Coordinates of C-alpha atoms and ligand atoms in Angstrom, one line a residue:
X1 CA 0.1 18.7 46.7
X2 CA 4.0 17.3 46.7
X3 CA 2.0 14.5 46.0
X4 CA 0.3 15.3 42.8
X5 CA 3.3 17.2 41.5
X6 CA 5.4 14.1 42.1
X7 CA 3.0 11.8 39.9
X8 CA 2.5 14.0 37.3
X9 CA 6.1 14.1 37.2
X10 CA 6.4 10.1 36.8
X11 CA 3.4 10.1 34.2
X12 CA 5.0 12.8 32.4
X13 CA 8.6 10.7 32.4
X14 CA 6.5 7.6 31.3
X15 CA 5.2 9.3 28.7
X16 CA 8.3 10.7 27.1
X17 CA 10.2 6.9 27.3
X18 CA 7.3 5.4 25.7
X19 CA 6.8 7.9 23.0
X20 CA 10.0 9.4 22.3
X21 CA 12.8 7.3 24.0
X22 CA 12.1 3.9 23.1
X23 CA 12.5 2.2 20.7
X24 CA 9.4 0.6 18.7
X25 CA 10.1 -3.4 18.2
X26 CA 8.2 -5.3 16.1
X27 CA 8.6 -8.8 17.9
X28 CA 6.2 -11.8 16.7
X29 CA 4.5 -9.2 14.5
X30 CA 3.6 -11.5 11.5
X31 CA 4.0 -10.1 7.7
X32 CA 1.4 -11.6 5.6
X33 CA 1.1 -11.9 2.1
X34 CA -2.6 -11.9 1.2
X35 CA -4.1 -13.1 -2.2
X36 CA -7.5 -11.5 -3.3
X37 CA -8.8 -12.8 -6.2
X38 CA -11.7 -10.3 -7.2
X39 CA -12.7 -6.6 -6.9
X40 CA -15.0 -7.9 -3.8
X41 CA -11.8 -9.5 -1.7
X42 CA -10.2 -6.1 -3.2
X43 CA -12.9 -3.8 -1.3
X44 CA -12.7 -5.6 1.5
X45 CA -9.1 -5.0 1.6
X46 CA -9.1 -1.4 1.6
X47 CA -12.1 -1.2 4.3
X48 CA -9.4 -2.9 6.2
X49 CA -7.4 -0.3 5.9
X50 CA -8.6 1.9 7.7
X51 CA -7.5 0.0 10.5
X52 CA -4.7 1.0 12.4
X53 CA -4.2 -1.6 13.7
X54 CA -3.1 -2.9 10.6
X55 CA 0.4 -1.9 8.6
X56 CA -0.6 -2.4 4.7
X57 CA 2.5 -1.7 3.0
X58 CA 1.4 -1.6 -0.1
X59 CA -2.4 -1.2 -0.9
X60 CA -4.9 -3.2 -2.6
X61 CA -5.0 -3.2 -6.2
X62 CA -5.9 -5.1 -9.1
X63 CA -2.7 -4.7 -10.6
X64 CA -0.8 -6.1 -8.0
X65 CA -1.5 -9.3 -7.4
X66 CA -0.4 -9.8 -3.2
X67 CA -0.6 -7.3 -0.4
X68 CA 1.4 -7.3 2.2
X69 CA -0.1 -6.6 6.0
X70 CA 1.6 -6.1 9.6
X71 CA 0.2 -7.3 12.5
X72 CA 1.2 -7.6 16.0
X73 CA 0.6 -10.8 18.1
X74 CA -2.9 -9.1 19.9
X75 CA -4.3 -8.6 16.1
X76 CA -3.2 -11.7 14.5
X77 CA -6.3 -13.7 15.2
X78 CA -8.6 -11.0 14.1
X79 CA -6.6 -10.5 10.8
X80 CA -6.8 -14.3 9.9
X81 CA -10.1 -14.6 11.1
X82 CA -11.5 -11.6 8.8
X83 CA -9.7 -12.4 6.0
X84 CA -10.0 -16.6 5.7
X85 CA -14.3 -15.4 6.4
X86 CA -14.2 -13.6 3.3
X87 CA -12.4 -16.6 1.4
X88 CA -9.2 -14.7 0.7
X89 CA -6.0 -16.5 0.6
X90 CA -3.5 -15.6 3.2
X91 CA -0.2 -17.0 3.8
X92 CA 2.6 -16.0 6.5
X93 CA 5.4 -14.2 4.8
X94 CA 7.1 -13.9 7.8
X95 CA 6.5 -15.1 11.3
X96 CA 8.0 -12.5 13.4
X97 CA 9.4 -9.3 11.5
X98 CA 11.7 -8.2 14.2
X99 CA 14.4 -10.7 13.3
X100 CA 14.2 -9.3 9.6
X101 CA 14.8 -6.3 10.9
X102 CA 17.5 -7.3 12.8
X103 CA 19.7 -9.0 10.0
X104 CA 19.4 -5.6 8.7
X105 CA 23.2 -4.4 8.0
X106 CA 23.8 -0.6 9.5
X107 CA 28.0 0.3 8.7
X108 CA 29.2 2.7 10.0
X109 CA 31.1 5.4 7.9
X110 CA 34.7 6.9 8.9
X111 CA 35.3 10.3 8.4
X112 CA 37.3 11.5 5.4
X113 CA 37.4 7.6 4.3
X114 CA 35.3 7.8 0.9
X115 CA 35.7 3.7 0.8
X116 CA 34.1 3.6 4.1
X117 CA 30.8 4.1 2.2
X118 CA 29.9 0.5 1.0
X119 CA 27.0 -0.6 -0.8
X120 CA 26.1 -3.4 1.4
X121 CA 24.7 -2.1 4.3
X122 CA 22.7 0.9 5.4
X123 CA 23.3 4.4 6.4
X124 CA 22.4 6.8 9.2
X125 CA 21.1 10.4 8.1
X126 CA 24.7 11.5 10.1
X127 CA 26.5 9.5 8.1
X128 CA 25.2 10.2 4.9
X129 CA 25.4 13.4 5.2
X130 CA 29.0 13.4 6.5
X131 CA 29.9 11.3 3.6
X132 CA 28.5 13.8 1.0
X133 CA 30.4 16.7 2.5
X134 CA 33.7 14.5 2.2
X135 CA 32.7 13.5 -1.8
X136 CA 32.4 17.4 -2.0
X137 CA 35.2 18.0 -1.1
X138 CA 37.0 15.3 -3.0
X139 CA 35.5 16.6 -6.0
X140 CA 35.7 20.2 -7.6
X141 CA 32.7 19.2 -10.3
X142 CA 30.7 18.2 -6.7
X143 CA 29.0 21.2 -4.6
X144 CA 26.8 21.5 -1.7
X145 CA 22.9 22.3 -2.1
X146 CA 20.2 22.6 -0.1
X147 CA 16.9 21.9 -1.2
X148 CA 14.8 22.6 1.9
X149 CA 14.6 22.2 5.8
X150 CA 12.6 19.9 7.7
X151 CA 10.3 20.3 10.4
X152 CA 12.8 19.8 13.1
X153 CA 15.3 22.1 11.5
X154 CA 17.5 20.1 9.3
X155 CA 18.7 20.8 5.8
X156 CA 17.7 18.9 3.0
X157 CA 21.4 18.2 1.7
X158 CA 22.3 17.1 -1.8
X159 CA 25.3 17.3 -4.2
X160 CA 25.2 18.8 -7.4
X161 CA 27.6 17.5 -9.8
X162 CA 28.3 20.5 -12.7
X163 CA 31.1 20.3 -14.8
X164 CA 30.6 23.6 -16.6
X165 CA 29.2 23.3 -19.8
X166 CA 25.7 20.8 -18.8
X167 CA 22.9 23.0 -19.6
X168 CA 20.2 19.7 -19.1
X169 CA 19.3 19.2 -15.6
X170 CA 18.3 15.6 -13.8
X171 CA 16.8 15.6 -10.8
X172 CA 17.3 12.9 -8.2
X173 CA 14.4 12.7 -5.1
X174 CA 15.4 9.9 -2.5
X175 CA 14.1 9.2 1.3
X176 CA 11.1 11.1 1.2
X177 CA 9.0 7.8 2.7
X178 CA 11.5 7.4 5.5
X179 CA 11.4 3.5 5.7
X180 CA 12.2 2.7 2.4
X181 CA 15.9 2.5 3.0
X182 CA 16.8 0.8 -0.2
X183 CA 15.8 4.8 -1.7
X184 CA 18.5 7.0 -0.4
X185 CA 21.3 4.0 -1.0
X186 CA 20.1 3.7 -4.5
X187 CA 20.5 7.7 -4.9
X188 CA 23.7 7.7 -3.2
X189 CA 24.9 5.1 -5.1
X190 CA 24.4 7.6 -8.2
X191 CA 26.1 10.4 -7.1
X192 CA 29.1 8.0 -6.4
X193 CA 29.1 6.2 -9.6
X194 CA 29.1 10.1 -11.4
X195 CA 32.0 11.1 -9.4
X196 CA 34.2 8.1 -9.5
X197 CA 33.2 5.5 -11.9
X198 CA 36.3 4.6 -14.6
X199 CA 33.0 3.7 -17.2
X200 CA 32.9 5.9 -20.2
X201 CA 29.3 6.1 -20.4
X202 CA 28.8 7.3 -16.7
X203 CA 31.9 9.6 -17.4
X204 CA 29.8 11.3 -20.1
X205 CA 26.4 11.3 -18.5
X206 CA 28.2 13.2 -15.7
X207 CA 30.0 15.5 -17.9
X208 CA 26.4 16.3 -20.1
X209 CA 24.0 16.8 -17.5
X210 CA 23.8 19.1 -14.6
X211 CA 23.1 17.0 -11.5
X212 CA 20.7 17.9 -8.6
X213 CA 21.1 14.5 -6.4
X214 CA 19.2 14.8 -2.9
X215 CA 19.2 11.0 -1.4
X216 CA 17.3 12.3 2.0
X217 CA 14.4 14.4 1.0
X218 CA 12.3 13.4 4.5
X219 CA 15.3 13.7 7.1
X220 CA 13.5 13.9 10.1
X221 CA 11.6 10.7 9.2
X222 CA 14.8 9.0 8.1
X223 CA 16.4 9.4 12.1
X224 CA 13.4 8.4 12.9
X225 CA 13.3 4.6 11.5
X226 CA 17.2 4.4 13.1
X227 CA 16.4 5.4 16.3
X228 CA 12.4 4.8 17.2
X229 CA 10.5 3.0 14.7
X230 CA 11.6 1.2 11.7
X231 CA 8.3 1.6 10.1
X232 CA 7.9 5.3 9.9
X233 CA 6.9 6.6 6.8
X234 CA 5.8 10.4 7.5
X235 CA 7.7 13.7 8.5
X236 CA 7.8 13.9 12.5
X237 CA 5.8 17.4 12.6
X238 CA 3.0 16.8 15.7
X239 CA -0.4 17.2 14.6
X240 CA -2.0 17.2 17.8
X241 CA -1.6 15.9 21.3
X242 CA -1.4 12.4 19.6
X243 CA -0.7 12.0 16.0
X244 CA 2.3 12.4 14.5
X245 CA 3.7 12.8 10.8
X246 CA 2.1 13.8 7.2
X247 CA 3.2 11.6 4.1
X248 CA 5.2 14.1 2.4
X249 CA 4.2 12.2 -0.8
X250 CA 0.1 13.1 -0.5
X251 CA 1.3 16.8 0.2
X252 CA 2.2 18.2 -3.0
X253 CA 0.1 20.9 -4.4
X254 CA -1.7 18.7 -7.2
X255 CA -5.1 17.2 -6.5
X256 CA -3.9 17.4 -3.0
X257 CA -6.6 15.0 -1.3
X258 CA -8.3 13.7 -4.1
X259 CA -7.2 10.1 -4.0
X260 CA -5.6 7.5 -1.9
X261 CA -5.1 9.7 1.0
X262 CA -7.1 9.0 4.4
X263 CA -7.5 12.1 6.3
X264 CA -6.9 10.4 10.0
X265 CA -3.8 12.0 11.0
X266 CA -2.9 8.2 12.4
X267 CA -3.0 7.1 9.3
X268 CA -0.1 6.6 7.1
X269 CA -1.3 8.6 4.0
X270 CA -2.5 11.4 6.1
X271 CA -2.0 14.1 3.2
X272 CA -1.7 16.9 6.1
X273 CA -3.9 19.6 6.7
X274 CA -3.4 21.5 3.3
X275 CA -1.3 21.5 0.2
X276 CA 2.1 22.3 1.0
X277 CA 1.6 22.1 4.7
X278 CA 5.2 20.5 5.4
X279 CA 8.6 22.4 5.9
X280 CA 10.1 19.7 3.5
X281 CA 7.9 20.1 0.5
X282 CA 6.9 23.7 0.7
X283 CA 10.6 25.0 0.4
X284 CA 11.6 21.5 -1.6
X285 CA 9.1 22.1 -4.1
X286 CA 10.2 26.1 -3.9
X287 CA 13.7 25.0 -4.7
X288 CA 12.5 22.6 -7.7
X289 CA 10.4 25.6 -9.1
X290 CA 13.8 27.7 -9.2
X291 CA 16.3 25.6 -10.7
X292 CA 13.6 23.7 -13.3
X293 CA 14.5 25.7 -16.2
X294 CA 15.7 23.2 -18.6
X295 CA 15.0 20.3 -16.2
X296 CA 15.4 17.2 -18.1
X297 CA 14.7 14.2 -15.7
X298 CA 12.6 14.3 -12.9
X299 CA 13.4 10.9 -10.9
X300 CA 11.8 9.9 -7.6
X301 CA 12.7 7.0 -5.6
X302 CA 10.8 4.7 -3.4
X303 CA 10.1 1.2 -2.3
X304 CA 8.7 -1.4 -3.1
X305 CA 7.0 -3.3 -6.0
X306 CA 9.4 -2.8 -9.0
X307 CA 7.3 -0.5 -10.8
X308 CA 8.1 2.3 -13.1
X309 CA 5.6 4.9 -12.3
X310 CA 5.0 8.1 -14.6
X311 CA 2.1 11.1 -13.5
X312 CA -0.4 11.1 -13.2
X313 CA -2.5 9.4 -9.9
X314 CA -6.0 10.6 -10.3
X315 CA -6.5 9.4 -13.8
X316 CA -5.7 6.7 -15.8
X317 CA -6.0 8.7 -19.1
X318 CA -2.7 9.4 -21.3
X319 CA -1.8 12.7 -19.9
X320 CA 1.2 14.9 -21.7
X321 CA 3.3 13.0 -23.1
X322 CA 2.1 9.7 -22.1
X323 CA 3.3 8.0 -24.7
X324 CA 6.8 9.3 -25.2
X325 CA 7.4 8.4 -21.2
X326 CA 6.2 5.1 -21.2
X327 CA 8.1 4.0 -24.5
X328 CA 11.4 5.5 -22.8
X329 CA 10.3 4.3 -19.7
X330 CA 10.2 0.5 -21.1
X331 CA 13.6 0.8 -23.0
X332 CA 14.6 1.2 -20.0
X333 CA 13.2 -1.0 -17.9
X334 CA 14.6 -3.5 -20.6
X335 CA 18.1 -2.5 -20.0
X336 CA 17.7 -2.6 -16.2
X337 CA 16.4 -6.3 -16.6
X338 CA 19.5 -7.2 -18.8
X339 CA 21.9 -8.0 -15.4
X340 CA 20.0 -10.0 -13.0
X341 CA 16.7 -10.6 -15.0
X342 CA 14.8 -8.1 -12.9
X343 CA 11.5 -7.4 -14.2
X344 CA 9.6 -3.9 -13.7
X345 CA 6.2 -3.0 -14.7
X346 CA 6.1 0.5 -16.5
X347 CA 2.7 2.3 -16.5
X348 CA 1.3 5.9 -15.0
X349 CA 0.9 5.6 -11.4
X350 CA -3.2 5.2 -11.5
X351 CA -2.8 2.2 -13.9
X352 CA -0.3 0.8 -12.5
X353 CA -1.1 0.6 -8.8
X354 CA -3.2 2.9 -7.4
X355 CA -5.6 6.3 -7.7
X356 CA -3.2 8.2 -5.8
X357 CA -2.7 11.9 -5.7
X358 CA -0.2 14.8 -3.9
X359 CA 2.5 13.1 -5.3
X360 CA 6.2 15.0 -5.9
X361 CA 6.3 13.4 -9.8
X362 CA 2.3 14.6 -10.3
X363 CA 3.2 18.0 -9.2
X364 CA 6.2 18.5 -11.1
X365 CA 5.1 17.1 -14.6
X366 CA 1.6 19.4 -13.8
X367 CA 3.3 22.7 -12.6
X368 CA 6.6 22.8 -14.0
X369 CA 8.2 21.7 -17.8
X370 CA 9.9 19.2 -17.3
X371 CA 9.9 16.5 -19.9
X372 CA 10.3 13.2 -18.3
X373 CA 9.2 12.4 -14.9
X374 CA 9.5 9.0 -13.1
X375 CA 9.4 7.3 -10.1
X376 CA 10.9 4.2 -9.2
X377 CA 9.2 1.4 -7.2
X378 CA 12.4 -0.1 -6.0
X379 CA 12.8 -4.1 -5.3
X380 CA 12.0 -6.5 -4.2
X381 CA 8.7 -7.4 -5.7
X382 CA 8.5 -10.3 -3.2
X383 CA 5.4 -10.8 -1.1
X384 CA 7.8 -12.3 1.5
X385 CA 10.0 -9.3 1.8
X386 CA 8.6 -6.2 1.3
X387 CA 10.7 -3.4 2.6
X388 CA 13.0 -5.4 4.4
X389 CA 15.5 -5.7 1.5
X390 CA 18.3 -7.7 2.4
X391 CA 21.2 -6.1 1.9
X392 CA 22.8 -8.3 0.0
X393 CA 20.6 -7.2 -2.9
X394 CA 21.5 -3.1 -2.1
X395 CA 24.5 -3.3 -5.0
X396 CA 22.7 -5.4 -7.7
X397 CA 19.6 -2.9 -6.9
X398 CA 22.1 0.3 -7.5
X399 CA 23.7 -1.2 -10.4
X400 CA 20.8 -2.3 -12.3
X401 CA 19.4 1.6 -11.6
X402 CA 22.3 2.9 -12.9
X403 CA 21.9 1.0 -16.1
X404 CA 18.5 1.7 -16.7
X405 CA 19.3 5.7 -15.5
X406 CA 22.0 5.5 -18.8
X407 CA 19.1 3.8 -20.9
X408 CA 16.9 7.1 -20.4
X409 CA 19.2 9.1 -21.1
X410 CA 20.6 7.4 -24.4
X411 CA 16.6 7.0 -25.2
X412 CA 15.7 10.5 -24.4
X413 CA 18.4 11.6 -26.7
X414 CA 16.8 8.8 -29.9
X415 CA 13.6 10.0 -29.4
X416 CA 13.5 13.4 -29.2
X417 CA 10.4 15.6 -28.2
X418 CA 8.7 17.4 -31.0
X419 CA 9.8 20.7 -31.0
X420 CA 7.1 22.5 -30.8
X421 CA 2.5 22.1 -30.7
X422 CA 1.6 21.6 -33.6
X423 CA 0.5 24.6 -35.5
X424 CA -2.6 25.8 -37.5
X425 CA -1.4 24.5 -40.9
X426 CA -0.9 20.9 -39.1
X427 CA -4.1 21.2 -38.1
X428 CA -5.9 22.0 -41.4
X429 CA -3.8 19.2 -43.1
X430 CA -5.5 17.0 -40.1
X431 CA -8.9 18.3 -40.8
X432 CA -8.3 18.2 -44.8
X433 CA -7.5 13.9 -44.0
X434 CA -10.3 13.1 -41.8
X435 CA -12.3 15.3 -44.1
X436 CA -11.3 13.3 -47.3
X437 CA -11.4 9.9 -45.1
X438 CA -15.2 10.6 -44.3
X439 CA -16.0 11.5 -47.8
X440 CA -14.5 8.1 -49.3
X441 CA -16.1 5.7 -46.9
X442 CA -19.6 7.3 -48.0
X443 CA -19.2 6.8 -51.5
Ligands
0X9_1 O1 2.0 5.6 -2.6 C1 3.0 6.2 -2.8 O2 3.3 7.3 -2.4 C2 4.1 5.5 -3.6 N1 4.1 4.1 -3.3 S1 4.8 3.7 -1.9 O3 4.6 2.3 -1.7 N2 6.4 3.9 -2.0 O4 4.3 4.5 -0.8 C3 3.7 5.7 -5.1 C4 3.9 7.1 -5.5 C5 3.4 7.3 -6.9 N3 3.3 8.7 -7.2 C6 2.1 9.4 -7.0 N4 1.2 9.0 -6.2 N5 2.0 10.5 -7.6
ZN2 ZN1 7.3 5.4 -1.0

């Protein structure tokens, strides 16, 4: 009996080292960077995805023209082999990931030492977080909010920056794929540049908007890629005895399931079991819906691909206001290029990448007013990186943002929404034209 009790003990102890203590590490797991050509190679592609075996890390799509795939040293061969039988081109990106991951900078930030916060490494969830409560109270225009909790308890944390007289809101959405580290920096970076930056033009866009800035929005997930596995993308909320984690971007409330979501709880678009299923964007989306009146900007930050994404993901059709967005959207995407050169692609997210629904930006453009939603594909676009991003590039990537994030504005300001539907007479005069049009081309 001793006996039994004794074993189950040492299982049980296995069990929690391997799953909960231990680091994941990704040595001699190859990144490819694969090639299709055609919708066929495409297909096959995404059959392949439902592989766990395989990490795609960014999916198949005729608009993109690699993808890149993770595979550990046991599924290497199978990979090649599948792929070079179906004539697809595949290349190494790189040979053995772990050392990427590795030359990945994490500083450390000093208490109550705001230039301790640098913008060429990484941050911890601890750190950040202690960092923001120093800014706020650095900064009487700076204030503590909380925009939700997590499934293990911990507050969604973000600054709002309010000088008084802002009656536009922008909101900022960071972290809420946990492995995309380049997200939070970038949206931290923002916050910092609106508290303490000497330029005029970042002075005023502080002083005219009311800023909601939330650089963590998955928390959980974020400790998670520090201390377990750098890959996570999902909350950490069990869903049985062995799956783990809901992409918190496939469970908004908007064509929840619909598209691009696989409903194997291993896999890494699981959408969870219902709309709104997660801690962190039932009470996120619950704060959203209670500060959107007069919500500007929506802006949602992710990696990679160097996209500008507007709603919506199950249909390629020019939704809303399409056409404002995406000609504010390019401007934009013009001025971010003007630094470095950086090139994004601007479309809605269905033309763009993917069909892909549940999304934060689809549900706030569909259930709330706000007038221009985005979200950023971060850099690189680099079949040979992917989310590694050195970080080296972490300061060029925040202060390229920033430009374009001053280009919206100024364009959202030149262009400015018409005031109101049109009404019956516009319609008449509408009718009246078409009516006259038809009449001329028959005579
Ligand atoms: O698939 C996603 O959630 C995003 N791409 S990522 O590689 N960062 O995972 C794109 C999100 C686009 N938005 C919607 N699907 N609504
Ligand atoms: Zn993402």
């Amino acid at each position: 009996m001793f006996g039994c009790k004794f074993y189950i003990l040492v299982i049980t102890f296995i069990f929690i080292c391997c799953c909960d203590g231990e680091k994941v590490r990704f040595d001699n797991y190859t990144l490819y960077g694969v090639f299709p050509k055609d919708e066929k190679q495409i297909n096959l592609l995404r059959s392949l995805q439902d592989d766990t075996r395989f990490d795609f890390w960014n999916d198949p799509s005729p608009y993109k023209e690699y993808v890149n795939i993770l595979a550990s040293q046991e599924n290497k061969q199978y990979l090649e082999k599948v792929l070079l039988e179906h004539g697809i081109e595949v290349n190494v990106a790189v040979d053995n990931i772990q050392e990427l991951i590795d030359k990945e900078r994490v500083n450390k930030y000093t208490r109550r030492n705001l230039r301790s916060m640098t913008w060429n490494a990484y941050y911890t969830l601890d750190d950040i977080y202690s960092w923001m409560e120093d800014l706020i109270s650095s900064y009487p225009e700076a204030t503590e909010i909380i925009g939700g909790i997590s499934y293990e308890g911990r507050p969604i944390k973000g600054i709002r920056i309010y000088h008084g007289r802002a009656n536009k809101k922008i909101f900022l959405e960071g972290g809420i794929h946990s492995r995309e580290w380049i997200s939070p920096a970038t949206v931290a970076y923002i916050a910092n540049e609106l508290l303490t930056s000497p330029i005029d033009e970042i002075r005023d866009a502080a002083r005219e908007y009311d800023w909601y800035i939330f650089p963590v929005t998955n928390p959980d997930g974020y400790i998670w890629t520090f201390t377990n596995n750098r890959m996570w993308r999902k909350n950490r909320r069990p869903i049985n005895a062995q799956q783990t984690g809901v992409d918190l971007n496939r469970n908004w409330n908007n064509n929840w399931l619909v598209a691009g979501a696989s409903i194997d709880p291993s896999s890494d678009t699981y959408p969870g079991p219902g709309p709104f299923s997660e801690p962190e964007t039932r009470t996120l989306s619950t704060y959203i819906r209670s500060i959107s009146d007069g919500m500007e900007f929506y802006l949602s930050f992710h990696s990679y691909g160097q996209l500008l994404l507007l709603p919506f993901g199950n249909t390629t059709e020019p939704l809303a206001n399409y056409f404002e967005a995406i000609n504010i959207g390019r401007r934009a995407m013009g001025a971010l290029s003007v630094r470095y050169g950086t090139q994004y692609v601007t479309g809605n997210v269905a033309e763009a990448i993917y069909h892909a629904t549940g999304g934060s930006i689809d549900w706030v453009k569909g259930h709330l007013d706000v007038r221009l939603v985005y979200c950023y594909e971060l850099r690189p676009d680099d079949w040979r990186v992917g989310f590694i991003l050195p970080p080296d590039e972490i300061l060029p990537n925040n202060l390229e943002v920033m430009d374009s994030i001053l280009e919206l504005i100024y364009m959202s300001k030149r262009i400015t929404a018409p005031s109101a539907a049109p009404g019956p007479g516009a319609s008449f005069l509408f009718i009246f034209i078409v009516g006259v049009m038809l009449h001329l081309f028959k005579y």
